[in-house]
mmCIF file of C-alpha atoms in Angstrom:
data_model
loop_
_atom_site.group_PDB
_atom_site.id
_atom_site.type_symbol
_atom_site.label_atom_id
_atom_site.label_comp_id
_atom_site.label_asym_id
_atom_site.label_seq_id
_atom_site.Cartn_x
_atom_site.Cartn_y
_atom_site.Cartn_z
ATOM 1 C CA UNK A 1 0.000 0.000 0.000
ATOM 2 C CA UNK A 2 1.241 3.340 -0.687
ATOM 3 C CA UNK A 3 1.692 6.125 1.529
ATOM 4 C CA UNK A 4 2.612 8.797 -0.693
ATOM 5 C CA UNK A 5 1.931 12.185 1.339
ATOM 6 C CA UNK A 6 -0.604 14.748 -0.292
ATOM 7 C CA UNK A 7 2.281 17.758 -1.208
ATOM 8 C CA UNK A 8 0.526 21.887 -0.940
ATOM 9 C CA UNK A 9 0.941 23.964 -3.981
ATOM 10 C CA UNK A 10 3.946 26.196 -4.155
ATOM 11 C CA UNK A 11 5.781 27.693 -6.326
ATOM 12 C CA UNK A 12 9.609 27.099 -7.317
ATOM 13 C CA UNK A 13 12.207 29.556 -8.658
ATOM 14 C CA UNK A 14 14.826 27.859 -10.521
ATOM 15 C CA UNK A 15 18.724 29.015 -11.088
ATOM 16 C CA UNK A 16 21.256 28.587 -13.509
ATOM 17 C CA UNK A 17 23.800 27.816 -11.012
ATOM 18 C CA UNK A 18 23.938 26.522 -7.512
ATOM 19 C CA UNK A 19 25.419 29.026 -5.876
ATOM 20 C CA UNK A 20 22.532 31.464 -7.300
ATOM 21 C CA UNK A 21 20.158 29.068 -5.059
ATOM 22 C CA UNK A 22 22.330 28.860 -2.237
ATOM 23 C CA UNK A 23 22.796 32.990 -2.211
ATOM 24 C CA UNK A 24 18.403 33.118 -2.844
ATOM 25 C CA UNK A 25 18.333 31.399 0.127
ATOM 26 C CA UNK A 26 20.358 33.046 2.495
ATOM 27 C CA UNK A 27 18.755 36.962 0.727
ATOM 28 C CA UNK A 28 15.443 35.304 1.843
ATOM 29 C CA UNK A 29 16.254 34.179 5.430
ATOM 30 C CA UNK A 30 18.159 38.111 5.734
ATOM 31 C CA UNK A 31 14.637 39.259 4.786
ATOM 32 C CA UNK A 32 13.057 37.621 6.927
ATOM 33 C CA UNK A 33 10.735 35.502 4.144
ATOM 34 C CA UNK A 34 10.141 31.895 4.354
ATOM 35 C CA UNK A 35 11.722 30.064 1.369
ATOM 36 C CA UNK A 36 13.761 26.860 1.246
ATOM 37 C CA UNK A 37 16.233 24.982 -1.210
ATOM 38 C CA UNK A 38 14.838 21.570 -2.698
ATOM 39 C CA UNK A 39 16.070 19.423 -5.296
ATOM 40 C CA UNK A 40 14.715 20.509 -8.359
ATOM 41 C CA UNK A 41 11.703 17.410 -9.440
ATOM 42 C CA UNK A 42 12.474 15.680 -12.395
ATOM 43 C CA UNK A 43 9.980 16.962 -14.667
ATOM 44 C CA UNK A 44 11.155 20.468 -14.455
ATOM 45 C CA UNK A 45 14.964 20.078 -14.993
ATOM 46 C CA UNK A 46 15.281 23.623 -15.239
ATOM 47 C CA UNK A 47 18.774 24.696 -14.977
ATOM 48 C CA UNK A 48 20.517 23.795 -11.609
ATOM 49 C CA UNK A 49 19.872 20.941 -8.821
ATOM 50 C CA UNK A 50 18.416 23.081 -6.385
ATOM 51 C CA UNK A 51 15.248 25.496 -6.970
ATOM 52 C CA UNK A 52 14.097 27.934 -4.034
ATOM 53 C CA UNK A 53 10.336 26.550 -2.784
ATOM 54 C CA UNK A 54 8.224 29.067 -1.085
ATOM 55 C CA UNK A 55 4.188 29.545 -0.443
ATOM 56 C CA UNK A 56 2.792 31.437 -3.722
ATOM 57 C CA UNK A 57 1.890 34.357 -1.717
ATOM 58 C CA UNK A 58 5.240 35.698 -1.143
ATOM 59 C CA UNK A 59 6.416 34.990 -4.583
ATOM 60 C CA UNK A 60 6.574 38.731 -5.664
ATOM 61 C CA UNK A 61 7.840 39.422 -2.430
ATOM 62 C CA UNK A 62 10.873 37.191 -3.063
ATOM 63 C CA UNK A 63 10.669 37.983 -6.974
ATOM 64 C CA UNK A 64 11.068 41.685 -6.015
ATOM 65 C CA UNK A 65 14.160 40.423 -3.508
ATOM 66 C CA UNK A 66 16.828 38.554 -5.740
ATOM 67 C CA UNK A 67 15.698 40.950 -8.450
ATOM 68 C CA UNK A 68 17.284 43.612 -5.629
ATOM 69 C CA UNK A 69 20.014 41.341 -4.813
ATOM 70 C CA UNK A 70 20.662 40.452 -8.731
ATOM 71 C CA UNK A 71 20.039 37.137 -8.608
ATOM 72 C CA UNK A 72 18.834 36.201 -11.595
ATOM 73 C CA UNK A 73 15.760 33.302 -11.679
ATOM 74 C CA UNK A 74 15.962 30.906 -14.743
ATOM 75 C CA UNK A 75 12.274 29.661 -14.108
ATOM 76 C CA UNK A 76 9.088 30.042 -12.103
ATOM 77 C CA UNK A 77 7.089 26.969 -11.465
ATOM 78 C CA UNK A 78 4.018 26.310 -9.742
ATOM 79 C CA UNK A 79 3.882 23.017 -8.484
ATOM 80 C CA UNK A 80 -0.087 22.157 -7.889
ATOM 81 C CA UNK A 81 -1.627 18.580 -7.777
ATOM 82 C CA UNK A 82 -4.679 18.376 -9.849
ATOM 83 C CA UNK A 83 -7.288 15.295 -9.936
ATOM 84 C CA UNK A 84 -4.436 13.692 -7.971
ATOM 85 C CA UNK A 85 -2.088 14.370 -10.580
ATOM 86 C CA UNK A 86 1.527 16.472 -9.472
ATOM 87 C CA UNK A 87 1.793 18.883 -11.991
ATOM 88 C CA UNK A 88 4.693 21.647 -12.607
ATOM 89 C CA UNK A 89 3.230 24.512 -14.873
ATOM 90 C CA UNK A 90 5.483 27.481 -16.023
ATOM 91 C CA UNK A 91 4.468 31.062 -14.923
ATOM 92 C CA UNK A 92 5.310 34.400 -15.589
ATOM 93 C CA UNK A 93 7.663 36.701 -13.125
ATOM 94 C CA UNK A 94 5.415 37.135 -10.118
ATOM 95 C CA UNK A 95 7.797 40.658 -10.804
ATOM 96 C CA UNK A 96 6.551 40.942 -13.926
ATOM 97 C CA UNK A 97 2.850 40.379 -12.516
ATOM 98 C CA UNK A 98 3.007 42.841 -9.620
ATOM 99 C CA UNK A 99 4.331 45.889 -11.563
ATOM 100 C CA UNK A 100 1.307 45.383 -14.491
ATOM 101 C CA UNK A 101 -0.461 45.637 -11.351
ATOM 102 C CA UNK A 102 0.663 49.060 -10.694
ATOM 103 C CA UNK B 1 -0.822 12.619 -35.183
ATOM 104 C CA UNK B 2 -0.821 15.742 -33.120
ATOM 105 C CA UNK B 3 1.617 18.562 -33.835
ATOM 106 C CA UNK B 4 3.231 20.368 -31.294
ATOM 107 C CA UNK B 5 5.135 23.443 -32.129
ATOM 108 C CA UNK B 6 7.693 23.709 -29.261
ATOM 109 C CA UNK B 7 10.669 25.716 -30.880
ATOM 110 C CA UNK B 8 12.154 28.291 -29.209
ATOM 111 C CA UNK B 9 10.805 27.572 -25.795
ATOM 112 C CA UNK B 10 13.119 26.664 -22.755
ATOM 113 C CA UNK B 11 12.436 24.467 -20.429
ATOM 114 C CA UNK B 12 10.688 23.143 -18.861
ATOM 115 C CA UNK B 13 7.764 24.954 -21.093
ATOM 116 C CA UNK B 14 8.570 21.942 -23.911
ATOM 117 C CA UNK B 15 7.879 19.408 -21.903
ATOM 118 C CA UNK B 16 4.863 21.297 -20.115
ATOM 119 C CA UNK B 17 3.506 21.489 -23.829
ATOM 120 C CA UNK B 18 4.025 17.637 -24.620
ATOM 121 C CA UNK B 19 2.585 17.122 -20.560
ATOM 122 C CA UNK B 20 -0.909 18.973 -22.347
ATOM 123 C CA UNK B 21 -1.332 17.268 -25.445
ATOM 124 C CA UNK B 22 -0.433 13.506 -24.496
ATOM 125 C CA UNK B 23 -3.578 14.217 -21.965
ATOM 126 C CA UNK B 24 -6.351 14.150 -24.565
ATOM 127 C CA UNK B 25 -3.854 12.331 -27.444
ATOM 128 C CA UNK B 26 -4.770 8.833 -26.196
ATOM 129 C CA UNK B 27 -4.023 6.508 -29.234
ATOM 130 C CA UNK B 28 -2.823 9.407 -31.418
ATOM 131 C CA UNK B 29 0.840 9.846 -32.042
ATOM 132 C CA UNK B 30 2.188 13.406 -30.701
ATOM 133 C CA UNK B 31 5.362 15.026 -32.922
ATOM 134 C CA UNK B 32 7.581 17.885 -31.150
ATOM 135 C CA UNK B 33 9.302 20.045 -32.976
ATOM 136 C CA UNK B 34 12.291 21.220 -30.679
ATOM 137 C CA UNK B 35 15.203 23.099 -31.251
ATOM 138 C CA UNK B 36 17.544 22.149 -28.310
ATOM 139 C CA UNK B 37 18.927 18.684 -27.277
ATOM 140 C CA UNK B 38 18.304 19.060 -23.403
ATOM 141 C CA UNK B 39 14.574 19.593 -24.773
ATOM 142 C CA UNK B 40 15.075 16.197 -26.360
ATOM 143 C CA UNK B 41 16.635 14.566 -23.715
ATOM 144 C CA UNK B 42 13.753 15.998 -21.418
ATOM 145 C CA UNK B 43 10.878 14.685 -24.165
ATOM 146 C CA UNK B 44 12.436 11.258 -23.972
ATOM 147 C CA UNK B 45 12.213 11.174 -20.034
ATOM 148 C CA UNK B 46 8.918 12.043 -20.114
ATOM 149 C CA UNK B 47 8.063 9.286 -22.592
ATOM 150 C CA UNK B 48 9.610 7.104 -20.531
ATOM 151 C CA UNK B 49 8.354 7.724 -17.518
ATOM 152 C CA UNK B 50 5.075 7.494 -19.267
ATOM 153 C CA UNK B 51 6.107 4.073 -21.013
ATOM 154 C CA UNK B 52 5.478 5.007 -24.337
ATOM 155 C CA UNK B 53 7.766 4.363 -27.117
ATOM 156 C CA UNK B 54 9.459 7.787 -29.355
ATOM 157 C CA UNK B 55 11.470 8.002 -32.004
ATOM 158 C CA UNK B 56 13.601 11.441 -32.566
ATOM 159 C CA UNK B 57 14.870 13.123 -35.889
ATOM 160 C CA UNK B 58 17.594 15.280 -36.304
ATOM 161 C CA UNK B 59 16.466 17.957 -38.944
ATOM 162 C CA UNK B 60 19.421 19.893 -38.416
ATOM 163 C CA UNK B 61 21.993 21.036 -35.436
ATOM 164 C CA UNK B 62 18.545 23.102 -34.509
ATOM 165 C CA UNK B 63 15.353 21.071 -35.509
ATOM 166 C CA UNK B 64 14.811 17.898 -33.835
ATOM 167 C CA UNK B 65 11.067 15.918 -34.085
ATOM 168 C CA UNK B 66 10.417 13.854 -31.462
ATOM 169 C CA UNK B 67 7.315 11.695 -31.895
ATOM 170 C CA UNK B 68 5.636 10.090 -28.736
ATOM 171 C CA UNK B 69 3.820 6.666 -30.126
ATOM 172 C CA UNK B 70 0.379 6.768 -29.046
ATOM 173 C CA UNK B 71 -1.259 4.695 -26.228
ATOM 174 C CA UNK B 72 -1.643 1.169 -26.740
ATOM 175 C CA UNK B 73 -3.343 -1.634 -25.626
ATOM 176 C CA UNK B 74 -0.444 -3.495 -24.741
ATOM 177 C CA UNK B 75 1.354 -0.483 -23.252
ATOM 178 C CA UNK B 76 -1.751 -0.944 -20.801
ATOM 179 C CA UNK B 77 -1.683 -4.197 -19.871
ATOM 180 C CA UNK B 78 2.414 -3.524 -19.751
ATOM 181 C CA UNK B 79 2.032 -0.518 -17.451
ATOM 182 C CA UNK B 80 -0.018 -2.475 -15.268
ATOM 183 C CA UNK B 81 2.221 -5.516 -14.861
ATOM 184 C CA UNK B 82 5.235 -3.073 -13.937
ATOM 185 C CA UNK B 83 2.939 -1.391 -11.064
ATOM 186 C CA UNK B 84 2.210 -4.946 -9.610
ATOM 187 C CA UNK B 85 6.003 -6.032 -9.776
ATOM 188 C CA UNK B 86 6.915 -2.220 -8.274
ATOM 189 C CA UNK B 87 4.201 -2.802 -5.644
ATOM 190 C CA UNK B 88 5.733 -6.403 -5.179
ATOM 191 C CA UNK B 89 9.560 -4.979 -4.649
ATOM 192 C CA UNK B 90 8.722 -2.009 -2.863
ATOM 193 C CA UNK B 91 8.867 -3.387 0.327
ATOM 194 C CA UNK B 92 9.294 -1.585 3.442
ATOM 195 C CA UNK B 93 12.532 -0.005 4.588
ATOM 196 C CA UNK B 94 14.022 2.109 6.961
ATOM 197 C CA UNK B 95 16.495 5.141 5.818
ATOM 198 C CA UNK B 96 20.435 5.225 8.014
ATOM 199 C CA UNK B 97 21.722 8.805 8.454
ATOM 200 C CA UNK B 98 24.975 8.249 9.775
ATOM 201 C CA UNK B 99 26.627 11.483 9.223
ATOM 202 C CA UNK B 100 25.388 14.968 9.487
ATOM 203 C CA UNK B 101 26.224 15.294 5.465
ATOM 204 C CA UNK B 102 26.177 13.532 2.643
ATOM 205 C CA UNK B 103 28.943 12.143 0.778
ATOM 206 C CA UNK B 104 32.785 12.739 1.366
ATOM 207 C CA UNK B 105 34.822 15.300 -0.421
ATOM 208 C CA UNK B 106 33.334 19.333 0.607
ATOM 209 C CA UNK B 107 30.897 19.172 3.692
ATOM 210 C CA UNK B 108 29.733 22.436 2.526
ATOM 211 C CA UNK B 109 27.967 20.644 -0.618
ATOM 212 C CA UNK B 110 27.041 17.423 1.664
ATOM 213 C CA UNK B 111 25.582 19.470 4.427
ATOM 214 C CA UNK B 112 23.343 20.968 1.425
ATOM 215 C CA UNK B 113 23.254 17.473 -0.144
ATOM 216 C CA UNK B 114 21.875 16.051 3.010
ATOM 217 C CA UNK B 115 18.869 18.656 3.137
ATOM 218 C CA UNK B 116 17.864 18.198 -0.166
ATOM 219 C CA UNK B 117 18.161 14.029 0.454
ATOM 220 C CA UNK B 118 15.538 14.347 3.838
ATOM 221 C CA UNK B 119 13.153 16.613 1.538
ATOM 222 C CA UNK B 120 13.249 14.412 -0.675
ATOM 223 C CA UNK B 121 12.191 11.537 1.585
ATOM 224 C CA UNK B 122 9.305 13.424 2.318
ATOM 225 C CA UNK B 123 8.073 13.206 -1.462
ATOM 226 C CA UNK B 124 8.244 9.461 -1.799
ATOM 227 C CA UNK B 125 5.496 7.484 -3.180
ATOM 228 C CA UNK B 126 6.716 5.001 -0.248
ATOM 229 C CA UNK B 127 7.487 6.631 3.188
ATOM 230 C CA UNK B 128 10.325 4.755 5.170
ATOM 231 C CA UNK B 129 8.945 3.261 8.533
ATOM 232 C CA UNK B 130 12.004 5.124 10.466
ATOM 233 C CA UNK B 131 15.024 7.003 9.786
ATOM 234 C CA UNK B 132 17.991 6.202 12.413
ATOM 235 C CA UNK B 133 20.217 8.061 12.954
ATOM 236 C CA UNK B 134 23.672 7.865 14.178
ATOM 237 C CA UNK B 135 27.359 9.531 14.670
ATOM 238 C CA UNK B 136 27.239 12.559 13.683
ATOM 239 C CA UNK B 137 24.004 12.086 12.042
ATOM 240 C CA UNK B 138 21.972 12.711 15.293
ATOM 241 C CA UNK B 139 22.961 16.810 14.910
ATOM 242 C CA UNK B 140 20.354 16.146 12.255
ATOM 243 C CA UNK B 141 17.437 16.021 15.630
ATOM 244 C CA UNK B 142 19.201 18.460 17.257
ATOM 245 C CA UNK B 143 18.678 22.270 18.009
ATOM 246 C CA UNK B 144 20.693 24.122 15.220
ATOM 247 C CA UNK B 145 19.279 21.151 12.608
ATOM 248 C CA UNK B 146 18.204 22.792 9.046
ATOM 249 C CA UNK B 147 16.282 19.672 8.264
ATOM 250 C CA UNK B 148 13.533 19.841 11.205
ATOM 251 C CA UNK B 149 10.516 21.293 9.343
ATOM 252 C CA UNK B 150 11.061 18.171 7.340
ATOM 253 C CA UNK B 151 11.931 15.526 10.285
ATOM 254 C CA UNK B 152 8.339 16.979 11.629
ATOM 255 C CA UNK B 153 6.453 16.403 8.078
ATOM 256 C CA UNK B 154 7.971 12.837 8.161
ATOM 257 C CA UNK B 155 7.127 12.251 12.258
ATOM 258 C CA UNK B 156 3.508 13.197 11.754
ATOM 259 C CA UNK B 157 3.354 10.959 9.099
ATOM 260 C CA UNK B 158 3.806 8.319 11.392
ATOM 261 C CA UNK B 159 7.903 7.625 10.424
ATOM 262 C CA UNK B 160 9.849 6.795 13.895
ATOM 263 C CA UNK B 161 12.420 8.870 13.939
ATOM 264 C CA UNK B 162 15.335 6.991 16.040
ATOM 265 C CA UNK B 163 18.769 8.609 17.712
ATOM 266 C CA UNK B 164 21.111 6.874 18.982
ATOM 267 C CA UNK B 165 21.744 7.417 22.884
ATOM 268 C CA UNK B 166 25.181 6.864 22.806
ATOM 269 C CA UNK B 167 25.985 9.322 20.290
ATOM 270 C CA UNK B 168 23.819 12.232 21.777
ATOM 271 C CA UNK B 169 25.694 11.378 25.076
ATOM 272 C CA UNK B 170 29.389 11.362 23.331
ATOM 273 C CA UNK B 171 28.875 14.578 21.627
ATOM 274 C CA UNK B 172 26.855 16.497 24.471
ATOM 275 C CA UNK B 173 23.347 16.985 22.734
ATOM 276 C CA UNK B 174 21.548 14.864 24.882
ATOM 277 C CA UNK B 175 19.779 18.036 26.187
ATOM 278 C CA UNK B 176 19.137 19.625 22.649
ATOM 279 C CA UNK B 177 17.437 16.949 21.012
ATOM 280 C CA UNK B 178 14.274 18.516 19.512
ATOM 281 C CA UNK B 179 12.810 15.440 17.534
ATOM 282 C CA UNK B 180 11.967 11.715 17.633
ATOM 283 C CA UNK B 181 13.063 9.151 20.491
ATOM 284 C CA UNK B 182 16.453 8.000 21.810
ATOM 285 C CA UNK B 183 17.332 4.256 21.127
ATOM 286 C CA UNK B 184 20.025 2.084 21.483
ATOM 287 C CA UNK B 185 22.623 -0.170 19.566
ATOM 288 C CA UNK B 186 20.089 -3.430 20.141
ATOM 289 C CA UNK B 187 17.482 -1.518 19.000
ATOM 290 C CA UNK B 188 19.539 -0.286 15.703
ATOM 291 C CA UNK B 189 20.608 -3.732 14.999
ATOM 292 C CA UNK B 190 17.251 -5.446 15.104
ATOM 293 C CA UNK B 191 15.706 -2.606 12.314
ATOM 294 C CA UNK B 192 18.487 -3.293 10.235
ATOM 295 C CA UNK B 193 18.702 -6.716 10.344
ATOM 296 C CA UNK B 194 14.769 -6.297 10.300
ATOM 297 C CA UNK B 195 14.177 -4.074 7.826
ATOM 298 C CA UNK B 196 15.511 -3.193 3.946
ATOM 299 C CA UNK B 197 18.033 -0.051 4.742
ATOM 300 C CA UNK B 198 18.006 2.781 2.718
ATOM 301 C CA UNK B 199 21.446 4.575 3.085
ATOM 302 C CA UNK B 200 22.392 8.085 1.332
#
């Protein structure tokens, strides 16, 4: 029997290289914004091992961040499970999203 | 045959493109046109983690067609004897941490290696029945540990989550473990003897 646990929706920024992850980390914890380093899943393969997970609600918040910092994001993912189903589905710059906004 | 236009799109969008029509494609064949070979390498994963069969053509240095062979009723029954063998082999286990990083050469990168390795643990299809730790793997249960969130997802999931007495006693962090249940060497030999042992 399996006993596979359910996994919340969040989104992912991916890097180019693994010290860009490491430093996205670190800018995050400075700020005081809860993100966290996973291995990048399979299906997304998006540049380097290690993509920056965080709740989608302080995606611009971190967007707005390394963009600061100059950290440059390869990828934005969500990561959302739908009739069951894991699925990773490409978005635009939360950045990009919050200043259309303005 | 269902044509998907993928050129000029990085990843992962490609493969989130081939992900959308192999949904409603069922016995239809889906072609990719592609113009990068990590897209390539990235359509053939995801045809074989699907278990369908693809063929790829090299148009040029930048045109590649990858076709993903429709659904078939063989592929079916296939699909369904490999879940029964998987379900057969996937036995229980239990997952040794006996260091507080992974793999020898820069601790930096195993400290980091380590983290990513319990996260991952805590996306498995099958979740371990405990994770012992010992050496200086207990620092992992430990105040100062950057892998508790995850230790707690994995607890509350009902995965024992075992340190070894001995080594919170030898390096003084008897008092700062935060997690899980102190055991002892008996109790480590009988889950491994016990139990299939994951190691990372």
């Amino acid at each position: 029997m399996k006993n596979r646990l359910q996994i919340p929706d969040f989104m992912l920024a991916s890097f180019d290289s693994s010290h860009d992850a490491m430093h996205s980390e670190e800018a995050s914890k400075a700020a005081g914004i809860k993100a966290r380093l996973i291995p990048t899943p399979e299906l997304v393969k998006a540049g380097c091992g290690l993509s920056l997970r965080m709740e989608p609600k302080v995606a611009a918040d971190i967007a707005r961040l390394l963009n600061e910092e100059g950290v440059k994001v390869s990828h934005w993912i969500l990561s959302t499970t739908i009739d069951g189903v894991r699925q990773f589905i490409a978005q635009d710059s939360p950045l990009k999203a919050k200043d259309q906004d303005k | 045959m269902i044509i998907v236009e993928a050129e000029g799109l990085a990843c992962p969008f490609p493969v989130i493109e081939a992900k959308k029509a192999l949904r409603s494609s069922g016995s239809e064949d889906v072609l990719l046109r592609v113009d990068n070979e990590v897209a390539v390498g990235n359509l053939k994963r995801l045809a074989t983690s699907m278990q369908r069969e693809y063929s790829v053509k090299e148009l040029s240095a930048e045109l590649f067609e990858v076709t993903i062979k429709g659904e078939t009723e063989g592929a079916a029954e296939a699909s369904a004897k490999t879940a029964a063998v998987l379900a057969e082999t996937d036995s229980e286990y239990i997952v040794q941490i006996s260091s507080n990083h992974m793999g020898a050469g820069n601790d930096e990168l195993g400290a980091i290696l380590m983290k990513s390795f319990i996260y991952s643990l805590t996306e498995q299809d099958r979740l371990p029945v405990a994770l012992v730790f010992y050496n200086t793997g207990v620092e992992l249960t430990c105040e100062g540990s950057a892998v508790l969130e995850d230790l707690k997802t994995l607890e509350k999931a009902g995965v024992s989550l075992l340190s070894c007495g001995l080594c919170l006693d030898f390096l003084k962090l008897k008092e700062k473990l935060l997690i899980g249940e102190i055991t002892n060497m008996y109790r480590i030999a009988e889950l491994i003897r016990t139990y299939r042992t994951a190691r990372p």
